[in-house]
Coordinates of C-alpha atoms in Angstrom, one line a residue:
Chain Z
M1 CA 104.7 32.0 120.3
A2 CA 108.4 32.8 119.0
L3 CA 110.3 35.3 118.4
K4 CA 112.6 35.0 115.5
L5 CA 115.8 36.8 115.1
Y6 CA 118.1 37.1 111.9
D7 CA 120.7 38.9 112.9
D8 CA 124.7 40.0 112.1
R9 CA 126.0 41.9 114.8
M10 CA 128.3 43.5 112.4
S11 CA 125.6 45.3 110.9
Q12 CA 124.7 48.0 112.8
P13 CA 120.1 47.6 112.8
S14 CA 120.3 44.1 114.0
R15 CA 122.4 45.6 117.0
A16 CA 120.2 48.0 117.8
I17 CA 117.2 45.2 117.2
L18 CA 119.2 42.7 119.8
I19 CA 119.7 45.7 122.3
F20 CA 115.6 46.7 122.6
C21 CA 115.3 43.2 123.1
K22 CA 117.1 43.1 125.1
A23 CA 116.5 45.9 127.7
N24 CA 112.8 44.8 127.0
G25 CA 113.3 41.4 128.2
I26 CA 111.8 40.2 124.6
E27 CA 113.4 36.7 124.4
F28 CA 114.3 35.7 120.9
E29 CA 116.4 33.1 119.1
E30 CA 119.6 34.1 117.6
V31 CA 119.6 33.4 114.1
K32 CA 123.1 34.3 113.0
T33 CA 123.0 35.5 109.7
E34 CA 126.3 36.2 108.9
I35 CA 126.9 38.6 105.5
A36 CA 130.3 38.1 106.1
K37 CA 129.8 35.2 104.3
K38 CA 127.1 35.5 102.3
Q39 CA 124.7 33.9 104.6
H40 CA 121.8 37.0 103.4
R41 CA 121.9 35.6 99.7
S42 CA 121.0 32.1 100.8
P43 CA 118.4 30.6 98.8
E44 CA 116.5 29.6 102.8
F45 CA 117.0 33.2 104.0
A46 CA 115.7 34.6 100.9
E47 CA 112.2 32.8 102.6
V48 CA 112.6 35.1 105.6
N49 CA 113.4 38.1 103.6
P50 CA 113.1 38.4 99.7
M51 CA 115.7 41.8 99.7
K52 CA 117.9 39.7 101.2
Q53 CA 119.1 42.3 104.1
V54 CA 120.1 41.3 107.5
P55 CA 117.9 42.1 110.9
A56 CA 114.7 40.2 110.2
I57 CA 112.5 38.8 111.7
V58 CA 110.4 35.8 112.1
H59 CA 107.0 35.5 115.1
G60 CA 104.4 32.8 114.5
D61 CA 103.7 33.0 110.7
F62 CA 104.9 36.6 110.4
K63 CA 107.8 38.0 108.4
L64 CA 108.3 41.9 108.8
F65 CA 111.9 43.5 107.8
E66 CA 113.8 47.1 107.5
S67 CA 114.9 47.9 111.0
H68 CA 113.3 51.2 112.2
E69 CA 109.5 48.8 111.2
I70 CA 111.1 45.8 113.8
L71 CA 111.2 48.2 115.7
I72 CA 108.1 49.5 115.6
Y73 CA 107.0 46.0 116.0
L74 CA 108.4 44.8 118.7
A75 CA 107.5 48.4 121.4
S76 CA 103.6 48.3 119.6
A77 CA 103.4 43.9 119.4
F78 CA 104.9 42.7 122.9
P79 CA 103.0 44.2 126.6
G80 CA 104.0 45.6 128.7
I81 CA 107.0 47.5 126.8
A82 CA 107.6 51.3 128.6
D83 CA 105.9 53.8 126.7
H84 CA 108.6 56.5 126.0
W85 CA 110.4 53.6 123.5
Y86 CA 106.8 54.4 121.5
P87 CA 105.1 57.2 122.8
A88 CA 101.0 56.3 122.8
D89 CA 100.6 59.4 122.3
V90 CA 99.9 59.8 117.9
R91 CA 102.0 63.6 118.2
K92 CA 104.8 62.0 120.2
R93 CA 105.1 59.4 118.4
A94 CA 104.9 61.6 115.0
K95 CA 107.9 62.5 116.0
V96 CA 109.0 59.9 116.6
H97 CA 108.6 59.0 113.0
S98 CA 110.1 62.5 112.4
V99 CA 113.2 61.6 113.5
L100 CA 113.4 57.6 111.6
D101 CA 112.6 59.3 108.8
W102 CA 114.5 61.9 108.5
H103 CA 118.0 59.0 109.3
H104 CA 116.9 57.1 106.3
S105 CA 117.9 60.3 103.6
N106 CA 120.4 61.7 106.3
L107 CA 122.3 60.1 108.9
R108 CA 122.2 57.1 107.7
R109 CA 123.4 57.7 103.9
G110 CA 126.3 59.8 105.6
S111 CA 127.7 57.4 107.8
A112 CA 127.0 53.5 105.6
G113 CA 128.4 55.3 102.5
Y114 CA 131.6 56.3 103.9
M115 CA 132.0 53.0 106.2
F116 CA 131.3 51.6 102.9
N117 CA 133.3 53.4 100.7
S118 CA 136.3 53.6 102.5
A119 CA 136.3 50.1 104.2
I120 CA 134.0 48.1 104.0
A121 CA 133.4 47.8 100.2
L122 CA 136.9 45.4 100.6
A123 CA 135.5 43.2 102.2
L124 CA 132.8 42.1 99.2
G125 CA 135.6 42.3 96.9
L126 CA 135.2 45.1 95.9
P127 CA 137.2 47.8 95.8
L128 CA 137.7 51.4 97.8
N129 CA 136.1 55.2 96.5
P130 CA 137.9 57.7 97.7
E131 CA 135.7 60.0 95.7
A132 CA 132.7 58.8 97.3
A133 CA 134.0 58.0 101.2
A134 CA 134.3 61.6 101.4
E135 CA 131.1 62.8 99.4
S136 CA 129.8 60.2 102.0
E137 CA 131.1 61.9 104.6
K138 CA 130.3 65.5 104.4
L139 CA 126.5 64.9 104.8
L140 CA 127.1 62.4 108.0
S141 CA 129.4 65.4 109.5
K142 CA 125.8 68.2 109.0
S143 CA 123.7 65.2 110.3
L144 CA 125.6 64.7 113.2
A145 CA 125.9 69.1 113.6
M146 CA 121.5 69.4 112.6
I147 CA 121.2 66.2 115.3
E148 CA 123.2 68.6 117.7
S149 CA 122.1 71.8 116.7
Y150 CA 118.3 70.4 115.9
W151 CA 117.1 66.7 117.6
L152 CA 118.5 67.0 120.9
Q153 CA 118.6 70.7 121.7
G154 CA 115.8 70.4 124.8
D155 CA 115.0 69.8 128.3
G156 CA 116.4 66.4 128.1
P157 CA 119.4 64.5 127.1
F158 CA 117.5 62.7 124.4
L159 CA 116.4 63.4 121.3
L160 CA 113.3 65.8 121.0
G161 CA 113.7 66.2 124.1
N162 CA 112.7 63.0 126.3
E163 CA 114.2 62.8 129.5
K164 CA 114.2 58.2 128.1
P165 CA 115.3 57.3 124.9
S166 CA 112.8 56.1 122.0
I167 CA 113.5 53.0 119.4
A168 CA 115.3 56.3 117.4
D169 CA 117.6 57.0 120.1
L170 CA 118.8 53.6 119.7
A171 CA 118.4 53.0 115.9
L172 CA 120.7 56.9 115.8
V173 CA 122.9 56.4 118.0
C174 CA 123.4 52.3 116.7
E175 CA 124.9 54.0 113.2
I176 CA 126.8 56.2 114.7
M177 CA 128.6 53.3 116.9
Q178 CA 129.5 51.6 113.0
I179 CA 132.3 54.1 113.1
E180 CA 134.3 52.7 115.6
A181 CA 135.3 50.2 113.4
A182 CA 136.6 52.4 110.8
D183 CA 140.3 53.5 112.6
E184 CA 141.1 56.2 116.0
N185 CA 142.3 58.7 113.2
E186 CA 138.8 57.8 111.5
R187 CA 136.5 58.4 113.8
E188 CA 138.1 61.3 116.4
R189 CA 138.2 63.9 112.5
I190 CA 134.1 62.9 113.0
L191 CA 133.2 62.7 116.0
G192 CA 136.1 64.9 117.8
P193 CA 134.1 67.8 117.0
H194 CA 130.7 67.0 118.2
K195 CA 130.7 66.4 122.5
R196 CA 127.1 66.5 122.6
I197 CA 126.6 63.8 120.3
L198 CA 129.2 61.4 122.2
K199 CA 127.6 62.3 125.4
W200 CA 124.2 60.9 123.9
I201 CA 126.2 57.9 123.1
E202 CA 126.5 57.7 127.0
D203 CA 123.4 58.3 128.3
T204 CA 121.9 55.9 125.5
K205 CA 124.8 53.2 126.8
N206 CA 123.8 53.6 130.4
A207 CA 119.5 53.8 129.5
T208 CA 120.5 50.3 127.8
A209 CA 123.3 49.2 129.9
P210 CA 125.2 46.4 130.3
H211 CA 122.9 45.3 127.1
F212 CA 124.5 48.7 124.8
D213 CA 128.0 47.1 126.1
E214 CA 128.1 43.8 125.1
I215 CA 126.6 44.3 121.6
H216 CA 129.1 46.1 120.6
S217 CA 131.6 44.1 122.6
I218 CA 132.0 43.1 118.1
M219 CA 133.2 46.6 117.4
P220 CA 136.8 46.2 117.8
L221 CA 137.2 43.0 115.7
A222 CA 134.9 44.6 113.3
R223 CA 137.7 47.6 113.2
Q224 CA 140.9 44.6 113.2
M225 CA 139.3 43.0 110.0
L226 CA 138.8 45.7 108.5
K227 CA 142.4 47.6 109.3
E228 CA 143.4 43.6 108.0
L229 CA 142.0 44.4 104.2
K230 CA 143.0 47.3 104.1
V231 CA 147.1 46.4 105.0
Q232 CA 146.4 43.6 102.4
A233 CA 144.1 45.7 99.7
S234 CA 147.5 48.5 99.5
K235 CA 150.1 45.3 99.1
P236 CA 151.5 45.3 94.9
Chain O
M1 CA 92.4 73.4 114.9
A2 CA 93.7 74.9 111.2
L3 CA 95.9 72.2 109.5
K4 CA 97.7 74.2 107.0
L5 CA 99.8 72.3 104.4
Y6 CA 103.6 73.9 103.3
D7 CA 104.3 72.5 100.5
D8 CA 105.2 72.2 95.8
R9 CA 103.0 70.8 94.1
M10 CA 106.3 70.7 91.8
S11 CA 107.4 67.4 94.7
Q12 CA 106.4 64.2 94.6
P13 CA 105.7 63.9 98.0
S14 CA 103.6 67.3 98.3
R15 CA 101.5 65.8 96.1
A16 CA 100.6 62.3 98.0
I17 CA 99.8 65.0 100.6
L18 CA 97.6 66.9 99.1
I19 CA 95.7 64.2 97.5
F20 CA 95.0 62.2 101.0
C21 CA 93.4 64.3 102.7
K22 CA 91.7 65.5 99.2
A23 CA 90.3 62.2 99.5
N24 CA 89.6 62.5 102.8
G25 CA 87.1 65.6 103.7
I26 CA 90.8 67.0 105.3
E27 CA 90.6 70.2 105.7
F28 CA 93.4 72.6 105.1
E29 CA 95.1 75.9 103.9
E30 CA 97.7 74.8 101.4
V31 CA 100.7 77.2 101.8
K32 CA 102.3 77.3 98.0
T33 CA 106.0 76.8 98.3
E34 CA 107.6 76.9 95.9
I35 CA 111.0 75.2 95.2
A36 CA 112.4 76.4 91.8
K37 CA 111.9 81.1 93.6
K38 CA 114.2 78.9 96.7
Q39 CA 111.3 79.8 99.0
H40 CA 111.4 77.1 100.5
R41 CA 114.9 78.5 102.3
S42 CA 113.4 81.1 103.6
P43 CA 113.8 82.3 107.5
E44 CA 110.4 82.9 107.4
F45 CA 109.9 78.1 106.1
A46 CA 113.0 77.8 108.6
E47 CA 110.4 77.7 111.5
V48 CA 108.4 75.9 109.9
N49 CA 110.7 73.8 108.8
P50 CA 114.7 73.7 109.4
M51 CA 115.4 71.6 107.3
K52 CA 113.9 73.5 104.8
Q53 CA 112.6 70.7 102.5
V54 CA 108.9 70.4 101.6
P55 CA 106.6 69.2 102.1
A56 CA 105.7 70.2 106.2
I57 CA 102.8 71.0 107.9
V58 CA 101.7 73.4 111.1
H59 CA 98.4 71.8 112.8
G60 CA 97.6 74.0 115.7
D61 CA 101.2 74.8 117.4
F62 CA 102.3 71.3 116.4
K63 CA 104.6 71.0 113.2
L64 CA 106.3 68.3 111.6
F65 CA 108.3 67.2 108.5
E66 CA 109.0 65.0 106.6
S67 CA 106.5 63.5 104.0
H68 CA 105.5 59.5 104.6
E69 CA 105.0 60.5 108.6
I70 CA 102.9 63.6 108.2
L71 CA 100.6 60.9 106.5
I72 CA 100.8 58.8 109.1
Y73 CA 99.8 61.9 111.6
L74 CA 97.4 62.7 109.0
A75 CA 96.2 59.6 109.2
S76 CA 96.1 59.0 112.7
A77 CA 94.4 62.6 114.0
F78 CA 92.0 63.3 111.8
P79 CA 88.8 61.6 112.4
G80 CA 86.9 59.1 110.8
I81 CA 90.2 58.0 108.0
A82 CA 89.0 54.7 107.3
D83 CA 91.8 52.4 108.1
H84 CA 92.5 50.7 105.3
W85 CA 95.1 54.1 104.6
Y86 CA 96.8 52.9 107.5
P87 CA 95.3 49.8 109.4
A88 CA 95.3 50.4 113.2
D89 CA 95.8 46.2 113.1
V90 CA 99.7 46.0 114.3
R91 CA 100.8 43.4 111.6
K92 CA 98.7 45.2 108.9
R93 CA 100.4 48.3 110.5
A94 CA 103.5 46.8 110.2
K95 CA 103.4 46.4 106.4
V96 CA 102.3 49.0 105.0
H97 CA 106.1 50.7 107.2
S98 CA 108.2 48.5 105.9
V99 CA 106.7 49.6 101.7
L100 CA 107.2 53.2 103.1
D101 CA 111.1 52.6 104.9
W102 CA 111.7 50.1 102.2
H103 CA 110.6 53.1 99.6
H104 CA 113.1 55.9 100.5
S105 CA 116.7 53.2 100.6
N106 CA 114.8 51.9 97.0
L107 CA 112.3 53.6 94.7
R108 CA 112.7 57.2 96.0
R109 CA 116.8 57.3 95.8
G110 CA 116.6 55.8 92.0
S111 CA 113.9 57.4 91.0
A112 CA 114.9 60.9 92.7
G113 CA 118.3 60.4 91.8
Y114 CA 117.4 60.0 88.2
M115 CA 114.7 63.0 87.8
F116 CA 118.3 65.4 89.0
N117 CA 120.1 63.8 87.3
S118 CA 119.0 63.4 84.0
A119 CA 117.1 67.3 84.5
I120 CA 115.8 69.2 87.4
A121 CA 120.1 70.0 88.2
L122 CA 119.7 72.4 85.5
A123 CA 116.5 74.2 87.4
L124 CA 118.9 75.0 90.8
G125 CA 121.8 76.2 88.2
L126 CA 123.6 73.1 88.0
P127 CA 125.6 70.6 85.0
L128 CA 123.4 67.4 84.6
N129 CA 125.0 64.3 85.6
P130 CA 124.3 61.3 83.0
E131 CA 126.3 58.6 84.3
A132 CA 124.7 59.5 87.9
A133 CA 121.6 59.7 86.3
A134 CA 122.8 55.6 85.3
E135 CA 123.3 55.0 87.9
S136 CA 120.3 56.5 89.8
E137 CA 117.3 54.3 85.9
K138 CA 119.3 51.0 87.4
L139 CA 118.0 51.4 91.3
L140 CA 115.2 52.4 89.8
S141 CA 113.9 49.9 87.6
K142 CA 115.1 47.4 89.9
S143 CA 112.9 48.8 92.7
L144 CA 109.9 48.7 90.0
A145 CA 110.9 44.9 89.5
M146 CA 110.6 44.5 93.2
I147 CA 107.7 46.2 93.7
E148 CA 105.8 44.4 90.8
S149 CA 107.3 40.6 91.7
Y150 CA 106.8 41.7 95.6
W151 CA 105.0 44.5 97.0
L152 CA 101.9 43.9 94.3
Q153 CA 101.9 40.0 94.8
G154 CA 98.9 38.8 96.3
D155 CA 94.2 39.2 95.8
G156 CA 94.2 43.0 95.8
P157 CA 95.0 45.7 93.3
F158 CA 97.5 47.4 95.3
L159 CA 100.5 46.7 97.6
L160 CA 100.8 43.6 99.8
G161 CA 97.7 42.2 98.4
N162 CA 95.0 44.8 99.7
E163 CA 91.8 45.7 98.3
K164 CA 92.6 49.0 99.3
P165 CA 94.6 51.5 99.0
S166 CA 96.9 52.2 101.6
I167 CA 98.9 55.7 102.3
A168 CA 101.7 53.6 101.2
D169 CA 100.2 52.4 97.7
L170 CA 100.0 56.6 97.4
A171 CA 103.1 57.8 98.6
L172 CA 104.9 55.6 96.2
V173 CA 102.0 55.8 93.0
C174 CA 103.0 59.9 93.2
E175 CA 106.7 58.8 93.8
I176 CA 106.0 57.0 90.4
M177 CA 104.1 59.9 88.7
Q178 CA 107.8 61.8 88.6
I179 CA 108.7 60.3 85.9
E180 CA 105.5 62.3 84.4
A181 CA 107.5 64.8 84.2
A182 CA 110.8 63.4 81.4
D183 CA 111.1 63.1 78.4
E184 CA 108.4 60.7 76.7
N185 CA 111.0 57.6 75.7
E186 CA 112.6 57.8 78.9
R187 CA 109.1 57.6 80.8
E188 CA 108.8 54.5 78.0
R189 CA 111.9 53.1 78.3
I190 CA 111.5 52.5 82.1
L191 CA 107.7 52.3 82.9
G192 CA 106.9 50.5 79.4
P193 CA 108.3 47.0 80.9
H194 CA 106.0 47.3 83.8
K195 CA 102.7 46.4 82.9
R196 CA 101.7 45.8 86.3
I197 CA 103.1 48.9 88.0
L198 CA 100.5 50.6 85.3
K199 CA 97.7 49.3 86.1
W200 CA 98.4 50.4 90.0
I201 CA 98.9 53.7 88.4
E202 CA 95.8 53.6 87.0
D203 CA 93.7 51.4 90.4
T204 CA 94.8 54.3 92.4
K205 CA 93.5 56.9 90.1
N206 CA 90.6 56.1 90.1
A207 CA 90.5 54.9 94.2
T208 CA 91.5 59.0 94.5
A209 CA 89.0 59.9 91.5
P210 CA 89.0 63.2 90.8
H211 CA 91.8 64.3 93.2
F212 CA 94.8 61.9 92.0
D213 CA 94.6 63.2 88.5
E214 CA 93.3 67.5 89.3
I215 CA 96.8 67.6 91.7
H216 CA 98.6 65.5 89.0
S217 CA 97.9 69.1 86.2
I218 CA 100.7 70.3 87.0
M219 CA 102.6 67.5 85.8
P220 CA 102.7 69.3 82.2
L221 CA 103.9 72.2 82.7
A222 CA 107.0 70.6 84.9
R223 CA 108.1 68.2 81.8
Q224 CA 107.5 71.6 79.6
M225 CA 110.4 73.6 82.3
L226 CA 112.5 70.5 81.9
K227 CA 112.9 71.0 78.5
E228 CA 113.1 74.1 78.5
L229 CA 115.9 74.2 80.6
K230 CA 117.6 71.4 79.0
V231 CA 117.6 73.2 75.4
Q232 CA 119.0 76.2 77.3
A233 CA 121.8 73.7 78.6
S234 CA 122.0 73.1 75.2
K235 CA 123.4 75.4 73.6
P236 CA 126.0 76.5 72.9

């Protein structure tokens, strides 16, 4: 049964799903749906996802959106996916869900809010909002500190002290990688103080090599695009 | 193995878990953790949930927080819970996850943002923020419309066209019930246009009777409390 993945590699949840599929040998057809070209707002795409957001999948006659859920579905519906990605044990699984739930209202909200208000708004023809960006950066930094002091505590290098990554590691690390699209000084200000986070990114990259780097090869382009938009916006 | 539920009946996710336990005959000890008395900020509670939020559970030596995840865990770990609450079928389950994921960034964000900025902030000694409340109300109304036009489409009376409720029905309906704590005219303005939502609330109430009404019997008290805070705040 064919799996179609509607994504935009500029979007961090899209990248998490791409890496998961490639790292687990799941075959799929990538249907690029570029947000900057408003392809996610087309009537054709509304048939795939009425919420008009990427990523989304179509698997046979089954349609699904929301990135965490797509990761859970892929880990459950495809045979031979290693247990560490989405453990069968009820309690271990509950902990993975718990991180993903927490992610929504904390790391993701801070990170997406920061990137949007400090840069990405320009790509949609909207003005930047430095106050909202500063507010989001507070939540982002608080979330990074909480990952270090709580979620990454334990014996293993991954979330929940695991020896191998789960879908939560992939979702959260891809979210943090979005900050690569910011200016170097912003990235240093936000991520620099969090050495444990930087090690975790490396561990996740190594655990999913070479796919992690391949899928993130778009980041310099994203950074360049946002830089140019800022230069343009600053012109009188 | 004893189940302890740390909750505050003023909190909508706490109420969803309480109703789920009672409707499914799950025995538990309720440890009331009142937000207004800052009991969720005590060092003792930080041992239960380092995020200092209710609800949280302790089941034997297992600790868990985030309300969606608690619902999933309870439905998975306790024997004899009817399949409709959290279906074993991978695709049906994926759809339930999908609603819960969507809820985070849409209905819950709109509803919690509206109630906080239009009233609850006062309970924490913070000023109201009418602009933020108006912004949240937009997201709330958009989310209610999306529930009617998409999630409640189908043959059955519940989300995803199901004949019987899932944990997603309980989570979302309890979120909407929080608007009961607002003034009557606000409630009418926000919920009045959504007849399908009102019917769904009734269906969920009937499917979980008498527990739904029992657990929501706190709402008049919540409304009265917020009303008094507003009167006090309006005094010069």
